Coordinates of C-alpha atoms in Angstrom, one line a residue:
Chain A
X973 CA -45.2 -8.0 2.6
X974 CA -45.0 -8.2 -1.1
X975 CA -42.7 -10.6 -2.5
X976 CA -39.9 -9.2 -4.2
X977 CA -38.9 -9.6 -7.9
X978 CA -35.1 -9.1 -8.3
X979 CA -33.4 -9.3 -11.8
X980 CA -29.5 -10.3 -11.0
X981 CA -27.1 -10.2 -13.9
X982 CA -23.9 -11.3 -13.3
X983 CA -23.1 -15.1 -12.5
X984 CA -19.8 -14.7 -11.2
X985 CA -18.5 -15.7 -7.1
X986 CA -20.0 -12.7 -5.8
X987 CA -23.0 -12.4 -8.5
X988 CA -24.1 -16.2 -7.9
X989 CA -23.4 -15.8 -4.1
X990 CA -25.9 -12.9 -3.6
X991 CA -28.5 -15.2 -5.8
X992 CA -28.4 -17.7 -3.2
X993 CA -29.1 -15.0 -0.4
X994 CA -31.7 -13.7 -2.2
X995 CA -33.6 -17.0 -3.1
X996 CA -33.2 -18.2 0.2
X997 CA -35.0 -15.5 1.5
X998 CA -38.2 -16.4 -0.9
X999 CA -37.4 -13.8 -3.6
X1000 CA -37.6 -14.2 -7.3
X1001 CA -34.6 -13.9 -8.6
X1002 CA -34.7 -13.5 -12.3
X1003 CA -31.2 -12.8 -14.8
X1004 CA -30.2 -13.4 -18.2
X1005 CA -28.7 -16.7 -20.2
X1006 CA -28.4 -15.0 -23.4
X1007 CA -24.7 -15.3 -24.4
X1008 CA -23.8 -17.0 -21.0
X1009 CA -21.2 -20.0 -20.9
X1010 CA -22.6 -23.3 -19.9
X1011 CA -20.9 -23.1 -16.2
X1012 CA -22.3 -19.6 -15.7
X1013 CA -26.1 -21.4 -16.7
X1014 CA -25.8 -23.6 -14.5
X1015 CA -24.1 -21.8 -10.9
X1016 CA -27.3 -19.6 -12.2
X1017 CA -29.8 -22.4 -12.1
X1018 CA -27.7 -23.6 -8.9
X1019 CA -27.9 -20.3 -7.3
X1020 CA -31.8 -20.4 -8.0
X1021 CA -32.1 -18.2 -10.5
X1022 CA -34.8 -18.3 -13.3
X1023 CA -33.8 -17.0 -16.7
X1024 CA -35.7 -14.3 -18.0
X1025 CA -35.8 -12.0 -21.2
X1026 CA -34.3 -8.8 -21.0
X1027 CA -37.7 -7.4 -20.8
X1028 CA -38.9 -9.3 -17.9
X1029 CA -35.0 -7.8 -16.4
X1030 CA -37.1 -4.0 -16.6
X1031 CA -40.1 -4.9 -15.4
X1032 CA -38.8 -6.7 -12.2
X1033 CA -38.7 -4.3 -8.9
X1034 CA -34.9 -4.1 -9.3
X1035 CA -31.8 -4.3 -11.1
X1036 CA -28.5 -5.5 -9.6
X1037 CA -25.6 -5.2 -11.8
X1038 CA -22.8 -7.6 -10.4
X1039 CA -20.1 -7.5 -13.0
X1040 CA -16.5 -7.3 -13.9
X1041 CA -16.0 -3.6 -14.1
X1042 CA -15.2 -3.7 -17.6
X1043 CA -18.9 -4.4 -18.3
X1044 CA -20.4 -2.1 -15.8
X1045 CA -21.5 0.4 -18.3
X1046 CA -22.3 -2.4 -21.1
X1047 CA -24.4 -3.4 -19.5
X1048 CA -26.6 -0.6 -18.2
X1049 CA -26.4 -0.3 -22.1
X1050 CA -27.8 -3.4 -22.9
X1051 CA -30.6 -3.2 -21.0
X1052 CA -31.8 0.7 -21.5
X1053 CA -34.1 -0.1 -24.0
X1054 CA -35.9 -2.4 -22.2
X1055 CA -36.3 -0.3 -19.7
X1056 CA -37.4 2.5 -21.6
X1057 CA -40.2 0.2 -22.9
X1058 CA -41.4 -0.8 -19.5
X1059 CA -44.3 0.6 -17.9
X1060 CA -43.6 -0.5 -14.5
X1061 CA -39.9 -0.1 -14.2
X1062 CA -36.9 -1.6 -12.2
X1063 CA -34.7 0.6 -9.7
X1064 CA -31.6 0.2 -11.1
X1065 CA -28.4 -0.7 -8.9
X1066 CA -25.0 -0.7 -10.0
X1067 CA -22.7 -2.5 -7.5
X1068 CA -20.2 -2.8 -9.2
X1069 CA -16.5 -1.9 -7.9
X1070 CA -16.1 1.3 -10.6
X1071 CA -14.8 5.0 -10.0
X1072 CA -17.4 7.5 -9.3
X1073 CA -17.2 9.0 -13.1
X1074 CA -18.0 5.8 -14.6
X1075 CA -21.0 5.6 -12.1
X1076 CA -21.9 8.7 -13.3
X1077 CA -22.1 7.6 -16.9
X1078 CA -23.9 4.7 -16.0
X1079 CA -26.1 7.4 -14.2
X1080 CA -27.0 8.8 -16.7
X1081 CA -27.4 6.2 -19.2
X1082 CA -30.0 5.0 -17.2
X1083 CA -31.7 8.5 -16.1
X1084 CA -32.2 8.7 -19.8
X1085 CA -34.8 5.8 -19.7
X1086 CA -37.0 7.0 -16.8
X1087 CA -35.6 4.4 -14.1
X1088 CA -34.8 5.6 -10.7
X1089 CA -30.6 5.0 -10.1
X1090 CA -29.0 4.2 -7.0
X1091 CA -25.4 3.6 -6.5
X1092 CA -24.2 0.5 -4.9
X1093 CA -21.1 -0.7 -3.5
X1094 CA -20.3 -4.3 -2.3
X1095 CA -17.9 -5.1 0.7
X1096 CA -17.0 -8.4 2.4
X1097 CA -16.4 -11.7 0.9
X1098 CA -19.2 -13.6 -1.2
X1099 CA -20.1 -15.5 1.8
X1100 CA -21.0 -12.1 3.8
X1101 CA -21.4 -9.1 1.7
X1102 CA -22.8 -5.8 2.7
X1103 CA -24.3 -4.1 0.5
X1104 CA -24.0 0.1 1.2
X1105 CA -26.3 2.8 -1.3
X1106 CA -26.3 6.0 -2.3
X1107 CA -28.4 8.6 -4.1
X1108 CA -31.6 10.3 -4.2
X1109 CA -33.5 6.5 -4.6
X1110 CA -31.0 4.9 -2.7
X1111 CA -33.9 4.5 -0.1
X1112 CA -35.5 2.6 -2.2
X1113 CA -33.2 0.1 -2.2
X1114 CA -33.3 -0.4 1.6
X1115 CA -36.5 -2.8 0.7
X1116 CA -33.4 -5.4 0.0
X1117 CA -32.9 -5.7 3.7
X1118 CA -36.0 -7.4 3.3
X1119 CA -34.9 -9.8 0.7
X1120 CA -31.8 -11.2 2.5
X1121 CA -29.1 -8.4 2.4
X1122 CA -27.3 -6.8 4.1
X1123 CA -28.0 -3.1 3.5
X1124 CA -26.5 0.4 4.7
X1125 CA -27.5 3.7 3.4
X1126 CA -25.1 6.3 3.3
X1127 CA -26.1 9.8 3.1
X1128 CA -24.6 11.0 -0.1
X1129 CA -25.1 11.4 -3.6
X1130 CA -24.9 9.2 -6.8
X1131 CA -21.1 8.1 -6.5
X1132 CA -20.9 8.0 -2.5
X1133 CA -21.0 4.1 -2.4
X1134 CA -18.8 3.6 -5.5
X1135 CA -16.1 6.0 -3.6
X1136 CA -16.4 3.9 -0.4
X1137 CA -15.8 0.9 -2.2
X1138 CA -13.2 2.2 -4.1
X1139 CA -11.1 3.6 -1.0
X1140 CA -11.2 0.6 0.5
X1141 CA -10.8 -1.6 -1.9
X1142 CA -7.7 0.8 -2.8
X1143 CA -6.6 0.3 1.1
X1144 CA -6.9 -3.5 1.4
X1145 CA -6.4 -4.3 -2.4
X1146 CA -3.6 -2.0 -2.1
X1147 CA -2.0 -3.6 0.9
X1148 CA -2.1 -6.8 -0.8
X1149 CA 0.1 -5.7 -3.8
X1150 CA 2.7 -3.6 -1.7
X1151 CA 3.3 -7.0 0.2
X1152 CA 3.3 -8.9 -3.0
X1153 CA 5.7 -6.7 -4.8
X1154 CA 8.1 -6.1 -1.6
X1155 CA 8.1 -9.7 -0.9
X1156 CA 8.9 -10.8 -4.2
X1157 CA 11.8 -7.8 -4.7
X1158 CA 13.3 -9.3 -1.0
X1159 CA 13.5 -12.3 -2.5
X1160 CA 15.0 -11.5 -6.1
X1161 CA 17.7 -9.4 -3.4
X1162 CA 18.6 -12.3 -0.5
X1163 CA 16.5 -10.4 1.8
X1164 CA 13.4 -12.7 1.8
X1165 CA 13.7 -14.5 5.2
X1166 CA 15.0 -11.0 7.0
X1167 CA 11.9 -9.3 5.5
X1168 CA 8.9 -12.0 7.0
X1169 CA 11.0 -12.0 10.5
X1170 CA 11.5 -8.4 10.6
X1171 CA 7.9 -8.0 9.8
X1172 CA 7.0 -10.7 12.7
X1173 CA 9.1 -9.2 15.0
X1174 CA 8.4 -4.9 14.8
X1175 CA 4.7 -5.0 12.5
X1176 CA 3.1 -8.0 13.6
X1177 CA -0.7 -6.8 12.7
X1178 CA 0.8 -5.9 9.2
X1179 CA 2.6 -9.6 8.8
X1180 CA -0.4 -11.4 10.3
X1181 CA -2.6 -9.5 7.6
X1182 CA -0.1 -10.3 4.8
X1183 CA 0.1 -14.0 5.6
X1184 CA -3.6 -14.0 5.8
X1185 CA -4.6 -12.1 2.2
X1186 CA -2.0 -12.8 0.2
X1187 CA -2.3 -16.5 -0.7
X1188 CA -6.0 -15.3 -1.5
X1189 CA -5.1 -13.3 -3.8
X1190 CA -3.9 -15.4 -6.9
X1191 CA -6.8 -16.8 -8.4
X1192 CA -8.5 -13.1 -7.9
X1193 CA -5.4 -11.2 -9.6
X1194 CA -7.6 -11.4 -13.3
X1195 CA -10.3 -9.7 -11.9
X1196 CA -8.2 -6.7 -10.0
X1197 CA -6.6 -5.2 -12.7
X1198 CA -9.7 -3.3 -14.0
X1199 CA -10.5 -2.6 -10.5
X1200 CA -6.9 -1.3 -9.9
X1201 CA -7.8 0.7 -13.2
X1202 CA -10.8 2.5 -11.7
X1203 CA -9.4 3.3 -8.7
X1204 CA -6.0 5.1 -10.2
X1205 CA -9.2 7.2 -12.3
X1206 CA -11.6 7.4 -9.4
X1207 CA -8.6 9.1 -7.8
X1208 CA -7.6 10.9 -11.1
X1209 CA -4.8 12.8 -13.5
X1210 CA -4.8 15.6 -11.2
X1211 CA -3.2 13.6 -7.7
X1212 CA 0.2 11.9 -8.4
X1213 CA -0.7 9.3 -6.9
X1214 CA -3.0 7.7 -9.2
X1215 CA 0.6 6.4 -10.2
X1216 CA 0.2 4.3 -7.1
X1217 CA -3.2 1.7 -9.2
X1218 CA -1.7 1.8 -12.4
X1219 CA 1.6 0.1 -10.8
X1220 CA -0.9 -2.3 -8.6
X1221 CA -2.3 -3.0 -11.7
X1222 CA 0.5 -4.1 -13.5
X1223 CA 1.4 -6.2 -10.8
X1224 CA -1.3 -7.8 -10.5
X1225 CA -1.6 -8.3 -14.7
X1226 CA 1.3 -10.3 -14.0
X1227 CA 0.6 -12.2 -11.6
X1228 CA -2.7 -13.4 -13.4
X1229 CA -0.5 -15.4 -15.4
X1230 CA 2.6 -15.8 -13.9
X1231 CA 2.3 -19.1 -11.3
X1232 CA 6.0 -19.5 -10.2
X1233 CA 5.4 -15.9 -9.1
X1234 CA 1.9 -16.6 -7.7
X1235 CA 3.6 -19.9 -5.9
X1236 CA 6.5 -18.5 -4.4
X1237 CA 4.3 -15.6 -2.8
X1238 CA 2.4 -18.4 -1.2
X1239 CA 5.1 -20.6 0.1
X1240 CA 6.6 -17.1 2.1
X1241 CA 3.4 -15.9 3.5
X1242 CA 3.2 -19.8 4.6
X1243 CA 6.3 -19.6 6.5
X1244 CA 5.0 -16.5 8.5
X1245 CA 1.6 -18.5 9.3
X1246 CA 3.7 -21.4 11.0
Chain B
X1119 CA 38.1 -3.4 25.3
X1120 CA 39.5 -0.8 23.5
X1121 CA 37.0 2.2 23.1
X1122 CA 36.2 3.2 19.9
X1123 CA 36.0 6.1 17.4
X1124 CA 33.4 6.1 15.2
X1125 CA 32.8 8.6 12.5
X1126 CA 29.3 9.6 11.9
X1127 CA 28.4 11.7 9.1
X1128 CA 24.7 13.3 9.3
X1129 CA 23.1 15.3 11.9
X1130 CA 19.6 14.6 11.1
X1131 CA 16.7 13.2 13.5
X1132 CA 18.2 9.5 13.1
X1133 CA 21.9 10.7 13.0
X1134 CA 21.7 12.9 15.8
X1135 CA 20.6 10.2 17.4
X1136 CA 22.4 7.6 16.8
X1137 CA 25.5 9.6 18.2
X1138 CA 23.9 9.9 21.2
X1139 CA 23.7 6.0 21.7
X1140 CA 27.4 5.8 20.6
X1141 CA 28.4 9.0 23.2
X1142 CA 26.4 7.3 25.9
X1143 CA 28.3 4.1 25.7
X1144 CA 31.8 5.4 26.1
X1145 CA 32.8 5.8 22.5
X1146 CA 34.4 8.5 21.0
X1147 CA 32.4 10.2 18.5
X1148 CA 33.9 12.2 15.4
X1149 CA 31.7 14.2 13.1
X1150 CA 32.3 17.2 9.8
X1151 CA 30.9 20.2 10.2
X1152 CA 32.0 21.8 7.5
X1153 CA 28.6 23.7 5.5
X1154 CA 26.4 22.2 8.1
X1155 CA 24.1 25.1 9.7
X1156 CA 23.7 26.5 12.8
X1157 CA 20.9 24.2 14.1
X1158 CA 22.5 21.2 12.9
X1159 CA 25.7 22.1 14.3
X1160 CA 24.3 22.9 18.1
X1161 CA 22.2 19.3 17.7
X1162 CA 25.6 17.5 16.9
X1163 CA 27.6 19.3 19.7
X1164 CA 24.3 18.4 21.7
X1165 CA 24.4 14.2 20.8
X1166 CA 28.0 14.4 22.2
X1167 CA 29.6 14.9 18.4
X1168 CA 33.1 16.2 18.3
X1169 CA 34.1 18.0 14.7
X1170 CA 36.7 16.9 13.1
X1171 CA 38.4 16.4 9.7
X1172 CA 37.8 14.6 6.7
X1173 CA 41.2 12.8 7.4
X1174 CA 40.5 12.6 11.8
X1175 CA 36.9 11.2 10.0
X1176 CA 38.8 8.7 7.5
X1177 CA 41.1 7.5 10.2
X1178 CA 39.0 6.5 12.9
X1179 CA 38.0 2.8 13.5
X1180 CA 34.1 2.9 11.2
X1181 CA 32.3 5.2 9.7
X1182 CA 28.5 5.9 9.4
X1183 CA 26.7 7.3 6.7
X1184 CA 23.7 8.4 8.5
X1185 CA 22.3 10.8 5.2
X1186 CA 19.1 11.7 3.2
X1187 CA 19.2 9.1 0.2
X1188 CA 19.8 11.4 -2.3
X1189 CA 23.2 12.3 -0.6
X1190 CA 24.3 9.0 -0.3
X1191 CA 26.7 8.9 -3.1
X1192 CA 27.9 12.6 -2.1
X1193 CA 29.1 11.7 0.7
X1194 CA 31.3 8.1 0.2
X1195 CA 32.6 10.6 -2.9
X1196 CA 33.5 13.5 -0.5
X1197 CA 35.5 10.8 2.1
X1198 CA 37.5 9.2 -0.5
X1199 CA 40.0 11.4 -1.3
X1200 CA 41.0 10.8 2.7
X1201 CA 39.8 7.0 3.0
X1202 CA 42.5 6.8 0.3
X1203 CA 45.4 8.8 2.2
X1204 CA 44.4 7.1 5.3
X1205 CA 46.9 4.4 6.6
X1206 CA 44.6 2.6 9.3
X1207 CA 41.4 3.3 7.4
X1208 CA 38.0 2.8 8.7
X1209 CA 35.5 0.7 7.6
X1210 CA 32.9 2.3 6.0
X1211 CA 29.2 1.2 6.8
X1212 CA 26.2 3.3 4.4
X1213 CA 23.3 2.7 6.7
X1214 CA 21.0 4.7 4.4
X1215 CA 17.8 3.9 2.7
X1216 CA 18.6 3.7 -0.9
X1217 CA 18.2 0.8 -3.2
X1218 CA 21.0 -2.2 -3.6
X1219 CA 21.7 -0.3 -7.5
X1220 CA 22.4 2.4 -5.5
X1221 CA 24.3 0.4 -2.5
X1222 CA 26.7 -1.0 -5.4
X1223 CA 28.0 2.2 -6.9
X1224 CA 28.8 3.8 -3.3
X1225 CA 30.7 0.2 -2.8
X1226 CA 33.1 0.8 -5.8
X1227 CA 33.7 4.1 -4.9
X1228 CA 34.9 2.6 -1.5
X1229 CA 36.2 -0.7 -2.3
X1230 CA 38.6 2.1 -5.0
X1231 CA 40.1 3.9 -1.9
X1232 CA 40.9 0.4 0.1
X1233 CA 38.6 1.0 2.8
X1234 CA 36.5 -1.7 3.7
X1235 CA 32.7 -1.7 2.9
X1236 CA 30.0 -2.6 4.7
X1237 CA 26.5 -2.3 3.4
X1238 CA 23.8 -1.2 6.2
X1239 CA 20.0 -0.6 7.3
X1240 CA 18.6 0.8 9.7
X1241 CA 14.8 0.0 10.5
X1242 CA 12.6 1.9 13.5
X1243 CA 12.4 4.9 15.3
X1244 CA 15.2 7.1 16.4
X1245 CA 14.4 5.8 19.8
X1246 CA 14.9 2.1 19.3
X1247 CA 17.2 1.6 16.1
X1248 CA 18.2 -1.4 14.9
X1249 CA 20.9 -2.2 12.8
X1250 CA 21.4 -5.2 9.6
X1251 CA 24.7 -5.6 8.1
X1252 CA 25.5 -7.4 5.4
X1253 CA 28.4 -7.9 3.1
X1254 CA 32.0 -9.9 3.7
X1255 CA 33.2 -7.4 5.8
X1256 CA 29.8 -7.6 7.8
X1257 CA 31.1 -9.4 10.4
X1258 CA 33.4 -6.1 11.5
X1259 CA 30.7 -4.2 12.5
X1260 CA 29.7 -6.2 14.8
X1261 CA 31.3 -4.6 17.0
X1262 CA 29.3 -1.4 17.2
X1263 CA 26.7 -4.1 19.3
X1264 CA 29.6 -3.5 22.1
X1265 CA 29.3 0.5 21.4
X1266 CA 26.0 1.3 22.1
X1267 CA 24.3 -0.2 18.4
X1268 CA 21.2 -3.0 18.0
X1269 CA 23.2 -4.7 15.7
X1270 CA 22.2 -7.8 13.5
X1271 CA 24.5 -9.2 10.7
X1272 CA 22.2 -10.4 7.5
X1273 CA 24.0 -13.4 5.9
X1274 CA 24.0 -12.1 2.5
X1275 CA 26.0 -10.1 -0.2
X1276 CA 26.2 -6.5 0.1
X1277 CA 23.3 -4.9 -0.9
X1278 CA 20.8 -7.7 1.1
X1279 CA 21.0 -5.2 4.4
X1280 CA 19.7 -2.4 2.1
X1281 CA 17.1 -4.7 0.0
X1282 CA 15.5 -5.4 3.8
X1283 CA 15.7 -1.8 4.6
X1284 CA 13.8 -1.1 1.2
X1285 CA 11.0 -3.8 1.1
X1286 CA 10.4 -3.3 5.0
X1287 CA 10.1 0.7 4.4
X1288 CA 8.1 0.0 1.0
X1289 CA 5.6 -2.0 3.3
X1290 CA 5.1 0.1 6.4
X1291 CA 5.7 4.2 4.1
X1292 CA 3.4 2.5 1.5
X1293 CA 0.6 1.3 3.2
X1294 CA 1.1 5.2 4.5
X1295 CA 0.9 6.1 1.7
X1296 CA -2.3 4.2 0.4
X1297 CA -4.0 5.5 4.1
X1298 CA -3.5 9.0 2.8
X1299 CA -4.6 8.5 -0.6
X1300 CA -7.4 7.1 -0.5
X1301 CA -9.1 9.2 3.2
X1302 CA -8.2 12.3 0.3
X1303 CA -9.8 11.1 -2.3
X1304 CA -12.8 8.9 0.1
X1305 CA -13.0 13.1 1.5
X1306 CA -13.2 14.2 -1.7
X1307 CA -16.4 12.1 -2.6
X1308 CA -18.1 12.1 0.5
X1309 CA -17.0 9.0 1.3
X1310 CA -14.9 10.1 4.4
X1311 CA -16.8 9.2 7.4
X1312 CA -18.3 5.8 6.3
X1313 CA -14.8 4.8 5.3
X1314 CA -13.7 5.2 8.6
X1315 CA -16.3 3.4 10.3
X1316 CA -16.0 0.6 7.6
X1317 CA -12.4 0.2 8.2
X1318 CA -12.8 0.0 11.9
X1319 CA -15.9 -2.3 11.4
X1320 CA -14.5 -4.8 9.4
X1321 CA -10.0 -4.7 8.8
X1322 CA -9.3 -3.2 12.8
X1323 CA -6.0 -3.9 12.9
X1324 CA -4.9 -1.7 9.4
X1325 CA -7.8 1.3 11.2
X1326 CA -5.6 1.3 14.1
X1327 CA -2.3 1.1 12.3
X1328 CA -3.2 3.9 10.3
X1329 CA -4.0 6.2 12.6
X1330 CA -1.2 5.3 14.7
X1331 CA 1.0 5.9 11.6
X1332 CA -0.7 8.5 9.3
X1333 CA -0.5 11.6 11.8
X1334 CA 3.2 10.7 12.4
X1335 CA 4.2 11.4 8.6
X1336 CA 3.4 15.0 8.0
X1337 CA 7.2 16.9 9.1
X1338 CA 9.1 13.1 7.6
X1339 CA 7.1 13.4 4.1
X1340 CA 9.7 15.6 2.0
X1341 CA 12.5 13.1 3.0
X1342 CA 10.2 10.0 2.3
X1343 CA 10.2 11.6 -1.6
X1344 CA 13.8 10.2 -2.5
X1345 CA 13.3 6.8 -0.6
X1346 CA 10.1 6.2 -2.7
X1347 CA 12.3 6.4 -5.6
X1348 CA 14.8 4.3 -3.9
X1349 CA 12.0 2.0 -3.8
X1350 CA 10.7 2.6 -7.3
X1351 CA 14.5 2.0 -8.9
X1352 CA 15.3 -1.2 -6.5
X1353 CA 12.2 -2.9 -7.9
X1354 CA 13.2 -1.8 -11.3
X1355 CA 12.1 -1.0 -14.4
X1356 CA 11.1 -4.0 -16.0
X1357 CA 8.3 -4.5 -12.9
X1358 CA 5.4 -2.4 -13.6
X1359 CA 5.0 -2.4 -9.9
X1360 CA 7.8 0.0 -9.5
X1361 CA 5.0 2.4 -10.1
X1362 CA 3.3 1.6 -7.3
X1363 CA 6.3 3.5 -5.8
X1364 CA 6.8 6.6 -8.4
X1365 CA 3.4 7.6 -7.5
X1366 CA 4.0 6.9 -3.1
X1367 CA 6.9 9.6 -4.0
X1368 CA 4.3 12.2 -6.2
X1369 CA 1.8 12.0 -3.1
X1370 CA 4.9 12.5 -0.1
X1371 CA 6.1 15.3 -2.8
X1372 CA 2.9 17.3 -2.6
X1373 CA 1.7 16.2 1.5
X1374 CA 5.5 17.5 1.8
X1375 CA 4.0 21.0 1.4
X1376 CA 0.1 21.1 1.7
X1377 CA -0.7 21.8 5.2
X1378 CA -4.6 21.7 4.4
X1379 CA -4.2 17.9 3.3
X1380 CA -1.7 17.4 5.9
X1381 CA -4.4 18.7 8.1
X1382 CA -7.3 16.8 6.7
X1383 CA -5.8 14.1 7.5
X1384 CA -4.4 14.6 11.0
X1385 CA -8.4 15.7 11.8
X1386 CA -10.2 12.3 9.7
X1387 CA -7.7 10.2 11.7
X1388 CA -7.9 11.4 15.2
X1389 CA -11.4 10.2 14.7
X1390 CA -10.5 6.5 14.5
X1391 CA -8.7 7.2 17.7
X1392 CA -11.0 8.5 19.8

């Protein structure tokens, strides 16, 4: 088995966790620290990632893009000139929480460079991420299974892996939004304790799920805003339910900065946990 | 213990089920069949309810309004002249899935007649409904506990029982909306089976909950449209998350008539159940 060289763009909590998993398996992991903060650079080095030029990234075996949804397309555009120049082009894998429509735009950008494109979706926490891949070049990505990642190939076109990620996140992060919105509204109207008690009594599974998930949301709320907007785009303007996720984006945008509200939510759900 | 006479307005599935519970306990149950369909009249009689004039309803011990959210205010306005005329006025209990704001309007209408008003909220299926009551006159409604109903008094103002109903339904009927919206979008994008499998694997409680609840939604979708709109009003325009429920109202409005979509959803979730 040849030792793989993988370029990982993105050193957020998921990106650096994936970098550690790859390094631990003996894979060489490159990244670009150009324009990154000192904290990001330190996190990348700690994860065993080496700083490299864009041309070195483009000539690796795989490029994994693990970035905030809003910069997924920028990331592909930034790497496109180097991919065009490269003789042996990396397989470009977009792993971001973006709609199949956004994926299609990124795929076009990558296709134009002559590199192979794979659609990816990550499900799970940074401690145990599961990678879904789809599209005609997805079988190439099965090599990542030997590089320390949990890999699942989907029998579907470019867009299917992202559709899975969107629909899964739409249910889980959507339910976190419902629980937050309704708890805050119940508290504003003198029915908070009654709601907690009634949920615990007649919906024990949902009650336990919310108690475990809502208190973990606040530090992630700012990232979820763009993800909710991608889910709205995934549903499409032709379906009225896209507004569900516009509403969730608005909620998370407020909760990202409203510490009074998120403290109230955490206290509220810690009552259930007891 | 005096035998109660209770006026029940509304002969839908919940209303007629409550009529049966009351009759079975030996309570005399009056209703008005004026302007009702032959089917509603038959259902009311089968539930042991006697046809009566509005003046007879207004002179009973309690009036329970159990109607679609959109006609809750009309119901109070229709009974107001008879309540004003009555010497011994019934306690008027609104049990509908309406926002505290709508409840406040109904409370004003009833207050003007001189009758006592109680805010109510029903949680649970027609087979085992639980009645929450709030407001200064709520203790009067505890008499309904001897008339065959499961009664809980909330220590809160008029509006608290409705707030509980809204926030509980916003989570349960909201989650049904999320599961439906995301399953339909996943199916449209070739990721339906993968979503089912991933939910069953990593979110078994949600997976089981959706499999049990989504297939029961289609016949109720038309009623849930106005209920979702009431929940949006309950949250209020000042909070972006009210749009979550506008989106859910739009989804249920479509699913109320789109049998192709609801058949697809029922087949989809029957896969999980197996």
